[in-house]
XYZ file of C-alpha atoms in Angstrom:
560
model
C 0.000 0.000 0.000
C 1.933 2.977 -1.343
C -0.404 5.783 -0.295
C -2.577 4.901 2.716
C -3.985 8.402 3.091
C -5.299 8.437 -0.472
C -6.829 4.981 0.002
C -8.735 6.121 3.108
C -10.138 9.092 1.226
C -11.368 6.831 -1.591
C -13.094 4.538 0.912
C -14.721 7.551 2.552
C -16.012 8.789 -0.826
C -17.282 5.314 -1.685
C -19.104 5.140 1.632
C -20.827 8.487 0.990
C -21.837 7.428 -2.507
C -23.230 4.100 -1.289
C -25.212 5.846 1.437
C -26.662 8.265 -1.090
C -27.582 5.400 -3.389
C -29.213 3.503 -0.530
C -31.283 6.511 0.560
C -32.412 7.106 -3.033
C -33.423 3.459 -3.401
C -35.421 3.514 -0.153
C -37.215 6.693 -1.248
C -38.179 5.102 -4.544
C -39.499 2.016 -2.769
C -41.576 4.113 -0.361
C -43.046 6.163 -3.200
C -43.740 3.000 -5.157
C -45.510 1.387 -2.201
C -47.449 4.581 -1.583
C -48.655 4.607 -5.165
C -49.629 0.956 -4.976
C -51.902 1.613 -2.016
C -55.421 1.949 -3.502
C -56.462 4.328 -0.736
C -53.747 6.825 -1.640
C -53.963 6.404 -5.372
C -56.283 8.462 -7.561
C -59.225 6.808 -9.276
C -59.351 5.760 -12.909
C -60.589 9.251 -13.779
C -57.810 10.945 -11.811
C -60.223 12.194 -9.150
C -59.216 11.467 -5.555
C -61.648 11.170 -2.662
C -60.796 14.723 -1.568
C -61.373 16.071 -5.083
C -64.790 14.438 -5.232
C -65.815 15.845 -1.870
C -64.705 19.375 -2.752
C -66.660 19.191 -6.018
C -69.865 18.187 -4.245
C -69.791 14.492 -5.129
C -70.016 11.609 -2.672
C -66.579 10.907 -1.307
C -65.311 7.350 -1.020
C -65.725 6.117 2.546
C -63.790 3.270 4.029
C -65.879 0.095 4.102
C -64.876 -2.105 7.022
C -66.596 -5.241 5.780
C -69.855 -7.037 6.431
C -70.687 -8.004 9.970
C -72.480 -11.216 10.885
C -76.195 -10.505 11.474
C -77.575 -11.200 14.968
C -77.780 -14.910 15.733
C -75.929 -15.958 12.586
C -72.537 -17.465 11.765
C -70.477 -17.251 8.608
C -70.450 -20.379 6.451
C -67.331 -20.119 4.298
C -68.068 -21.413 0.820
C -66.244 -24.110 -1.065
C -66.597 -27.279 -3.095
C -68.259 -30.448 -1.818
C -70.193 -33.473 -3.016
C -73.925 -32.988 -2.627
C -75.823 -36.235 -2.064
C -74.449 -39.473 -0.707
C -71.831 -41.902 -1.949
C -72.881 -44.566 0.562
C -75.258 -47.414 -0.201
C -78.725 -46.244 -1.224
C -80.775 -48.599 0.933
C -84.060 -47.083 -0.263
C -83.064 -47.572 -3.917
C -84.883 -44.403 -4.964
C -81.828 -42.690 -6.485
C -82.964 -39.506 -4.819
C -79.582 -38.428 -3.444
C -77.131 -39.273 -6.207
C -73.782 -37.461 -5.726
C -73.195 -34.203 -7.587
C -70.133 -31.973 -7.132
C -71.152 -28.423 -6.229
C -69.536 -25.068 -5.492
C -71.232 -23.086 -2.716
C -70.784 -19.367 -2.147
C -70.191 -18.048 1.353
C -73.320 -17.120 3.287
C -74.638 -16.584 6.811
C -76.938 -19.045 8.547
C -78.803 -18.992 11.861
C -77.006 -20.792 14.666
C -80.224 -22.603 15.541
C -83.790 -22.962 14.348
C -86.201 -20.073 14.809
C -87.744 -20.516 18.246
C -91.268 -20.021 19.557
C -90.245 -16.800 21.343
C -88.759 -15.323 18.175
C -91.792 -16.256 16.126
C -94.134 -14.852 18.776
C -92.416 -11.478 18.432
C -93.274 -11.681 14.731
C -96.912 -12.473 15.560
C -97.134 -9.639 18.084
C -95.797 -7.194 15.511
C -98.249 -8.444 12.881
C -101.137 -8.180 15.337
C -100.204 -4.600 16.232
C -99.622 -3.347 12.687
C -102.384 -5.390 11.016
C -105.012 -5.798 13.756
C -107.256 -8.781 12.974
C -110.344 -6.926 14.230
C -109.946 -4.548 11.293
C -111.730 -6.034 8.237
C -108.945 -4.723 5.985
C -106.291 -6.800 7.750
C -108.058 -9.795 9.309
C -106.566 -12.315 6.888
C -103.013 -10.897 7.109
C -102.454 -11.738 10.761
C -104.215 -15.080 10.553
C -102.042 -16.139 7.617
C -98.948 -15.886 9.848
C -100.263 -17.945 12.786
C -98.775 -21.477 12.937
C -101.070 -24.474 12.788
C -101.102 -25.619 16.418
C -103.398 -28.537 15.555
C -100.471 -30.413 14.015
C -99.942 -32.023 17.437
C -103.277 -33.827 17.321
C -103.384 -37.569 16.672
C -106.536 -39.648 16.338
C -104.952 -42.344 18.527
C -102.831 -40.152 20.765
C -103.342 -37.784 23.710
C -101.485 -34.593 22.730
C -104.078 -31.899 23.349
C -101.800 -30.326 25.967
C -99.230 -29.577 23.255
C -101.933 -28.181 20.984
C -102.833 -25.601 23.625
C -99.412 -24.780 25.063
C -96.469 -25.550 22.764
C -96.469 -22.257 20.856
C -97.183 -19.723 23.618
C -96.292 -21.237 27.006
C -92.929 -19.969 28.391
C -91.852 -23.570 29.059
C -91.439 -23.966 25.308
C -90.094 -20.472 24.557
C -86.676 -21.717 23.404
C -88.040 -24.707 21.510
C -88.104 -24.593 17.687
C -91.363 -23.334 16.227
C -93.340 -25.959 14.296
C -96.648 -25.968 12.463
C -95.182 -23.406 10.051
C -95.607 -23.976 6.325
C -92.991 -23.111 3.724
C -95.040 -20.070 2.722
C -95.183 -18.815 6.307
C -91.449 -19.347 6.814
C -90.736 -17.331 3.664
C -92.922 -14.458 4.868
C -91.113 -14.453 8.229
C -87.769 -14.076 6.442
C -89.064 -11.026 4.563
C -90.381 -9.489 7.774
C -87.057 -10.122 9.521
C -85.202 -8.273 6.750
C -87.221 -5.142 7.410
C -86.928 -5.320 11.183
C -83.142 -5.761 11.066
C -82.648 -2.804 8.724
C -85.132 -0.708 10.648
C -83.061 -1.262 13.808
C -79.815 -0.481 11.952
C -81.149 2.873 10.746
C -82.440 3.773 14.208
C -79.123 2.832 15.829
C -77.273 4.997 13.296
C -79.519 8.002 13.924
C -81.092 8.005 10.464
C -84.531 7.010 11.721
C -86.090 8.246 14.929
C -87.364 5.693 17.426
C -90.609 5.409 15.507
C -92.261 3.075 18.037
C -91.842 5.701 20.751
C -93.349 8.584 18.759
C -96.804 9.566 20.022
C -97.603 11.401 16.802
C -96.989 8.313 14.657
C -99.486 5.514 14.132
C -97.700 2.384 12.925
C -100.561 0.590 11.267
C -101.231 -0.893 7.842
C -99.190 0.787 5.171
C -97.407 2.903 7.776
C -94.581 0.493 8.558
C -90.914 0.387 7.615
C -90.054 -1.542 4.456
C -86.487 -1.760 3.158
C -87.359 -1.794 -0.547
C -89.699 1.160 -0.141
C -87.030 3.119 1.740
C -84.376 2.439 -0.906
C -86.788 3.361 -3.692
C -87.797 6.679 -2.122
C -87.709 7.588 1.591
C -90.673 9.916 1.073
C -92.859 6.905 0.310
C -92.568 5.662 3.882
C -95.372 6.669 6.255
C -96.993 8.605 3.404
C -94.261 11.230 3.383
C -94.214 11.971 7.128
C -90.838 13.710 7.573
C -90.845 13.445 11.365
C -89.542 9.878 11.198
C -86.125 11.071 9.953
C -83.242 12.886 11.595
C -81.759 15.801 9.651
C -78.248 17.257 9.719
C -77.436 20.874 10.619
C -78.023 22.035 7.057
C -81.527 20.581 7.153
C -80.821 17.907 4.540
C -81.942 14.321 4.802
C -79.157 11.778 4.599
C -80.535 8.760 2.768
C -78.681 5.521 3.337
C -78.098 3.725 0.056
C -76.783 0.340 -0.944
C -73.459 1.977 -1.775
C -73.029 2.935 1.891
C -72.795 -0.712 2.939
C -74.899 -0.082 6.041
C -78.068 -2.068 5.375
C -78.166 -5.844 5.708
C -78.930 -8.057 2.684
C -82.336 -9.704 2.553
C -83.015 -12.724 4.724
C -84.350 -15.885 3.105
C -84.566 -19.630 3.486
C -81.300 -21.401 2.670
C -81.158 -23.291 -0.602
C -80.920 -27.068 -0.483
C -77.269 -27.080 -1.492
C -76.441 -24.424 1.126
C -78.227 -26.291 3.905
C -76.577 -29.613 3.122
C -73.138 -28.006 2.794
C -73.546 -26.235 6.144
C -74.809 -29.394 7.858
C -71.990 -31.640 6.631
C -69.330 -29.108 7.689
C -66.464 -30.885 5.945
C -64.257 -28.002 7.087
C -63.424 -30.042 10.212
C -62.075 -32.991 8.255
C -60.620 -32.398 4.819
C -59.709 -35.962 4.063
C -60.525 -37.291 0.624
C -63.492 -39.354 1.774
C -65.221 -36.419 3.428
C -64.790 -34.147 0.410
C -66.279 -36.918 -1.708
C -69.424 -36.958 0.403
C -68.861 -39.828 2.830
C -69.599 -37.834 5.974
C -72.686 -39.391 7.531
C -73.853 -36.893 10.159
C -73.416 -33.240 11.078
C -70.741 -34.325 13.567
C -67.481 -36.134 12.841
C -67.915 -39.897 13.021
C -70.285 -42.621 11.889
C -72.132 -43.267 15.177
C -74.919 -41.416 16.993
C -73.512 -41.902 20.508
C -70.939 -39.807 22.350
C -67.433 -41.290 22.724
C -66.204 -38.969 25.491
C -65.678 -40.650 28.832
C -67.878 -38.209 30.737
C -70.857 -38.550 28.382
C -70.073 -41.901 26.839
C -73.152 -43.572 25.392
C -75.335 -40.442 25.336
C -77.000 -39.585 22.070
C -75.554 -36.731 19.990
C -78.937 -35.607 18.647
C -82.656 -35.689 19.352
C -84.250 -38.407 17.224
C -86.462 -41.493 17.437
C -84.284 -44.391 18.543
C -86.720 -47.165 17.785
C -90.336 -48.280 17.776
C -91.963 -46.510 20.719
C -88.575 -45.180 21.857
C -88.238 -41.412 21.499
C -85.953 -40.655 24.433
C -84.157 -43.792 25.583
C -84.054 -45.517 28.951
C -84.637 -43.116 31.908
C -81.415 -41.895 33.463
C -79.110 -43.511 30.932
C -78.420 -42.793 27.254
C -81.335 -40.379 27.319
C -81.419 -37.827 24.513
C -83.288 -35.467 26.815
C -86.538 -35.121 24.919
C -89.617 -37.029 23.886
C -90.645 -34.387 21.348
C -88.547 -31.364 20.418
C -85.980 -29.928 22.812
C -84.503 -26.505 23.550
C -82.251 -25.284 20.778
C -78.503 -25.534 21.445
C -79.010 -28.516 23.751
C -76.381 -30.473 21.824
C -72.890 -29.525 20.688
C -72.665 -27.550 17.431
C -71.003 -28.843 14.286
C -67.717 -27.508 12.931
C -69.400 -24.381 11.517
C -70.980 -23.561 14.896
C -74.491 -24.649 13.863
C -76.809 -26.449 16.268
C -79.267 -29.257 15.551
C -78.437 -29.729 11.882
C -79.143 -33.411 12.577
C -82.205 -34.050 14.719
C -84.686 -31.988 16.770
C -86.711 -30.717 13.789
C -86.348 -31.101 10.057
C -86.094 -27.779 8.218
C -87.595 -26.111 5.180
C -85.244 -25.056 2.386
C -86.006 -22.782 -0.540
C -85.936 -25.312 -3.404
C -88.784 -26.784 -5.387
C -88.507 -30.569 -5.209
C -87.467 -32.754 -8.101
C -86.636 -36.470 -7.795
C -83.061 -36.001 -8.912
C -80.386 -33.356 -9.425
C -78.527 -34.638 -12.467
C -74.911 -34.097 -13.416
C -75.924 -31.617 -16.117
C -77.413 -29.243 -13.536
C -75.739 -25.961 -12.681
C -72.728 -26.752 -10.484
C -72.425 -23.241 -9.006
C -74.841 -22.415 -6.176
C -77.552 -24.706 -7.553
C -81.160 -23.685 -6.899
C -84.515 -24.619 -8.421
C -87.328 -22.130 -7.897
C -86.365 -18.886 -9.635
C -89.145 -16.499 -10.644
C -87.504 -13.304 -11.910
C -89.411 -10.121 -11.089
C -89.185 -6.360 -11.424
C -90.735 -3.357 -9.706
C -94.156 -2.423 -11.003
C -94.173 1.059 -12.560
C -97.512 2.768 -13.121
C -98.547 4.934 -16.071
C -97.059 8.005 -14.385
C -93.663 6.347 -14.105
C -93.884 5.885 -10.332
C -93.092 2.758 -8.335
C -96.321 1.267 -6.974
C -96.554 0.761 -3.214
C -99.177 -1.687 -1.959
C -101.948 0.252 -0.238
C -104.262 -0.940 2.515
C -107.140 -1.311 0.064
C -105.135 -3.012 -2.702
C -103.896 -6.132 -0.908
C -104.176 -9.231 -3.105
C -104.614 -12.725 -1.665
C -103.849 -16.236 -2.842
C -106.300 -19.000 -2.016
C -104.339 -22.092 -1.043
C -105.436 -25.642 -1.789
C -106.458 -26.074 1.858
C -108.811 -23.077 1.555
C -106.687 -20.647 3.580
C -105.925 -17.133 2.377
C -102.422 -15.696 2.286
C -101.491 -12.161 1.141
C -99.244 -11.910 -1.902
C -97.751 -8.715 -0.486
C -98.448 -6.710 2.649
C -99.346 -2.988 2.737
C -96.388 -0.628 2.575
C -94.224 -2.896 0.404
C -93.139 -2.423 -3.192
C -95.253 -4.279 -5.722
C -93.296 -6.665 -7.933
C -94.407 -8.323 -11.172
C -92.756 -11.049 -13.284
C -90.406 -9.892 -16.018
C -91.804 -10.060 -19.538
C -90.443 -11.699 -22.676
C -89.482 -8.231 -23.861
C -87.332 -7.801 -20.733
C -85.595 -11.099 -21.491
C -85.249 -10.504 -25.225
C -81.826 -11.532 -26.631
C -80.507 -12.544 -23.235
C -78.290 -15.603 -23.036
C -78.885 -16.483 -19.362
C -82.689 -16.629 -19.139
C -85.671 -16.335 -21.477
C -88.662 -15.886 -19.172
C -89.699 -15.103 -15.620
C -90.999 -18.498 -14.487
C -88.132 -20.971 -14.240
C -89.398 -23.299 -11.512
C -89.899 -26.213 -13.907
C -87.011 -25.409 -16.259
C -85.739 -28.512 -18.078
C -87.995 -30.715 -15.998
C -91.715 -30.093 -16.423
C -91.774 -27.067 -18.698
C -92.844 -27.166 -22.330
C -89.289 -27.757 -23.539
C -89.002 -30.976 -21.511
C -92.240 -32.576 -22.775
C -93.195 -34.291 -26.020
C -94.824 -31.025 -27.130
C -91.476 -29.190 -27.084
C -91.785 -28.136 -30.734
C -95.045 -26.287 -30.178
C -95.612 -22.773 -28.967
C -97.269 -22.203 -25.605
C -99.948 -20.052 -27.239
C -100.974 -22.985 -29.467
C -101.790 -25.260 -26.535
C -105.170 -25.274 -24.799
C -103.609 -26.618 -21.611
C -99.990 -26.695 -20.622
C -98.481 -30.226 -20.645
C -97.795 -31.668 -17.210
C -94.844 -33.945 -16.554
C -95.927 -34.816 -12.996
C -99.440 -36.149 -12.469
C -99.973 -34.420 -9.138
C -103.443 -33.574 -7.761
C -105.225 -30.528 -9.159
C -107.419 -28.900 -6.539
C -110.713 -27.471 -7.878
C -110.813 -23.744 -7.174
C -114.477 -22.870 -7.188
C -115.420 -19.933 -4.970
C -118.720 -20.195 -3.111
C -121.222 -17.495 -2.187
C -119.356 -16.830 1.075
C -116.265 -15.820 -0.878
C -114.333 -18.857 0.326
C -113.189 -21.757 -1.804
C -115.537 -24.739 -1.927
C -114.162 -27.807 -0.180
C -113.714 -30.257 -3.033
C -111.262 -32.999 -3.899
C -109.567 -34.014 -7.116
C -111.363 -37.163 -8.236
C -108.822 -38.163 -10.895
C -106.377 -41.009 -10.331
C -103.001 -39.479 -9.454
C -99.608 -41.135 -9.276
C -97.455 -38.545 -7.497
C -97.458 -35.530 -5.174
C -94.589 -33.842 -7.014
C -95.545 -30.447 -8.440
C -94.167 -26.940 -8.847
C -95.572 -26.104 -5.395
C -93.752 -28.949 -3.627
C -90.803 -27.879 -1.478
C -87.806 -29.710 -0.043
C -87.189 -30.195 3.653
C -83.910 -31.534 5.021
C -82.547 -33.196 8.135
C -83.976 -35.670 10.591
C -86.280 -34.739 13.461
C -87.426 -35.954 16.873
C -89.917 -38.144 14.997
C -87.409 -39.770 12.605
C -85.042 -42.718 12.844
C -81.277 -42.209 12.632
C -81.363 -42.944 8.888
C -82.819 -39.497 8.202
C -80.146 -37.669 10.218
C -77.831 -37.848 7.202
C -77.836 -34.320 5.668
C -77.763 -35.846 2.187
C -81.316 -37.170 2.463
C -84.131 -35.105 1.026
C -87.902 -35.202 1.403
C -90.748 -32.999 0.212
C -94.140 -31.614 1.133
C -96.576 -29.139 -0.474
C -95.554 -25.601 0.412
C -98.839 -24.783 2.161
C -98.733 -27.756 4.542
C -97.242 -27.871 8.045
C -96.267 -30.623 10.482
C -95.145 -30.990 14.092
C -91.612 -31.988 13.055
C -90.611 -29.341 10.470
C -89.164 -25.963 11.465
C -86.817 -23.549 9.714
C -83.858 -21.210 10.043
C -82.929 -18.152 7.977
C -79.958 -17.421 5.736
C -78.529 -14.320 4.091
C -75.795 -13.686 1.559
C -72.149 -12.962 2.273
C -71.021 -9.921 0.284
C -67.479 -9.465 -0.916
C -64.744 -11.850 0.177
C -65.535 -15.460 1.020
C -64.123 -15.210 4.526
C -63.053 -12.816 7.257
C -59.438 -13.702 6.495
C -58.304 -11.277 3.840
C -55.537 -12.521 1.590
C -52.543 -10.224 1.266
C -51.452 -9.457 -2.297
C -48.284 -11.264 -3.285
C -45.316 -9.197 -4.468
C -42.882 -10.359 -7.089
C -39.204 -9.626 -6.467
C -37.384 -8.130 -9.432
C -33.857 -9.352 -9.957
C -31.338 -7.147 -11.714
């Protein structure tokens, strides 16, 4: 080393240069990361959130994600085998395996109880008092059939009088509810949940505490009506809203992400997927549909030392044996039992096997073939649209314009209740040149409609009567002088009960043997009928990501 002083100076200069380079590189990385952050970046038009707000447009607000509705749990979607791969001992080929993809959704932890349904009845009685001739059929259409407990050779009159309303059965699942009644409850629940959300957020006043407001008939909160035009609620009464300092009404819209999606019955594929809960065991056999019950294992008795031998669900154990031997291996109930009496499945759902069977949304067909839609399968779609009058206004059902359906059992049920938006089926003009649907009524698509019969080449207008694939009973609908349907029976020879008004119910009940506890099994009943062993629970859609766990974007390292 000839000149050590000069060498030290060169090293010092090199160190300064390297530091400068390092600082420059870090700055570029920070700027790059800042620009990649969608919250800091400008929109596709170059307008930032601040620019929009200054110009009088709605600024982008941070959406924190959808919260689970009260009493519900998230069911993360995925692929599974619907149906059963095990031996079909009934040989009816009713549950043949079909691979399905299910979207994420929310489902009630347990069945709707008597206490919850009574709140619904109390609300209906207050808003649509049965002593008012305009509403007498509305309230009555929601009341469960308590006579389902009667048996010509059994003494169950005590249950007929007490099961629905006595506090001893408050936390028991409601029964005697038809598919139509369960569907109406889901619609009512949607409005009550969103009504509470708006009151909690200060948008709506506490309308039930306002002396100047009479909540009756059309004057009730409806989500669709509110989203269509807030002035249509309560006939334009502005006292129901809170206003800001400038005196302007802040209307909550779908884009705000505040209101909850509509509640509904789960579809058959959703219910079965949630009941099987293969999330707890991802072995090949379970994914292929070999899971037998809602719990892990192929037996109905508990294996734990403390509760060894006890039943894992409420079901009929044998002829004349609904509860087991007293004091040992007792399932705790002779009929239904309090919800959440047994351990939940891997999704956190209670009584998906046993207690009561449950209505699902689907119209029944004997088989779901391999050519069916493999993404969120559902049979029962009737596509509708809002009814617009000649003046271009959305029609709201008035107290005097309620329309009723007469069911086959002679009971009346309102098509829509006062205060709600009137919907009508879409027309062929609406579906013109579409490649995903051609008409409104798709309940019998590819299995019972004109295209699936021998008359497929004909036009519907050319036929005097529409061809029927299923020879189900046709109830005469002759109205008598009293305005009620005459009690008549179909005298033709019929070979099946399958029709477009027949709905699926899933799961075993307190009245069923262990065979029916398998979530893959499916049964059906006309949608207007009710029993003492069928209940229901509600579902609603998951918006956005499939799960609470948000995936972080992967970054690719660039090598120079």
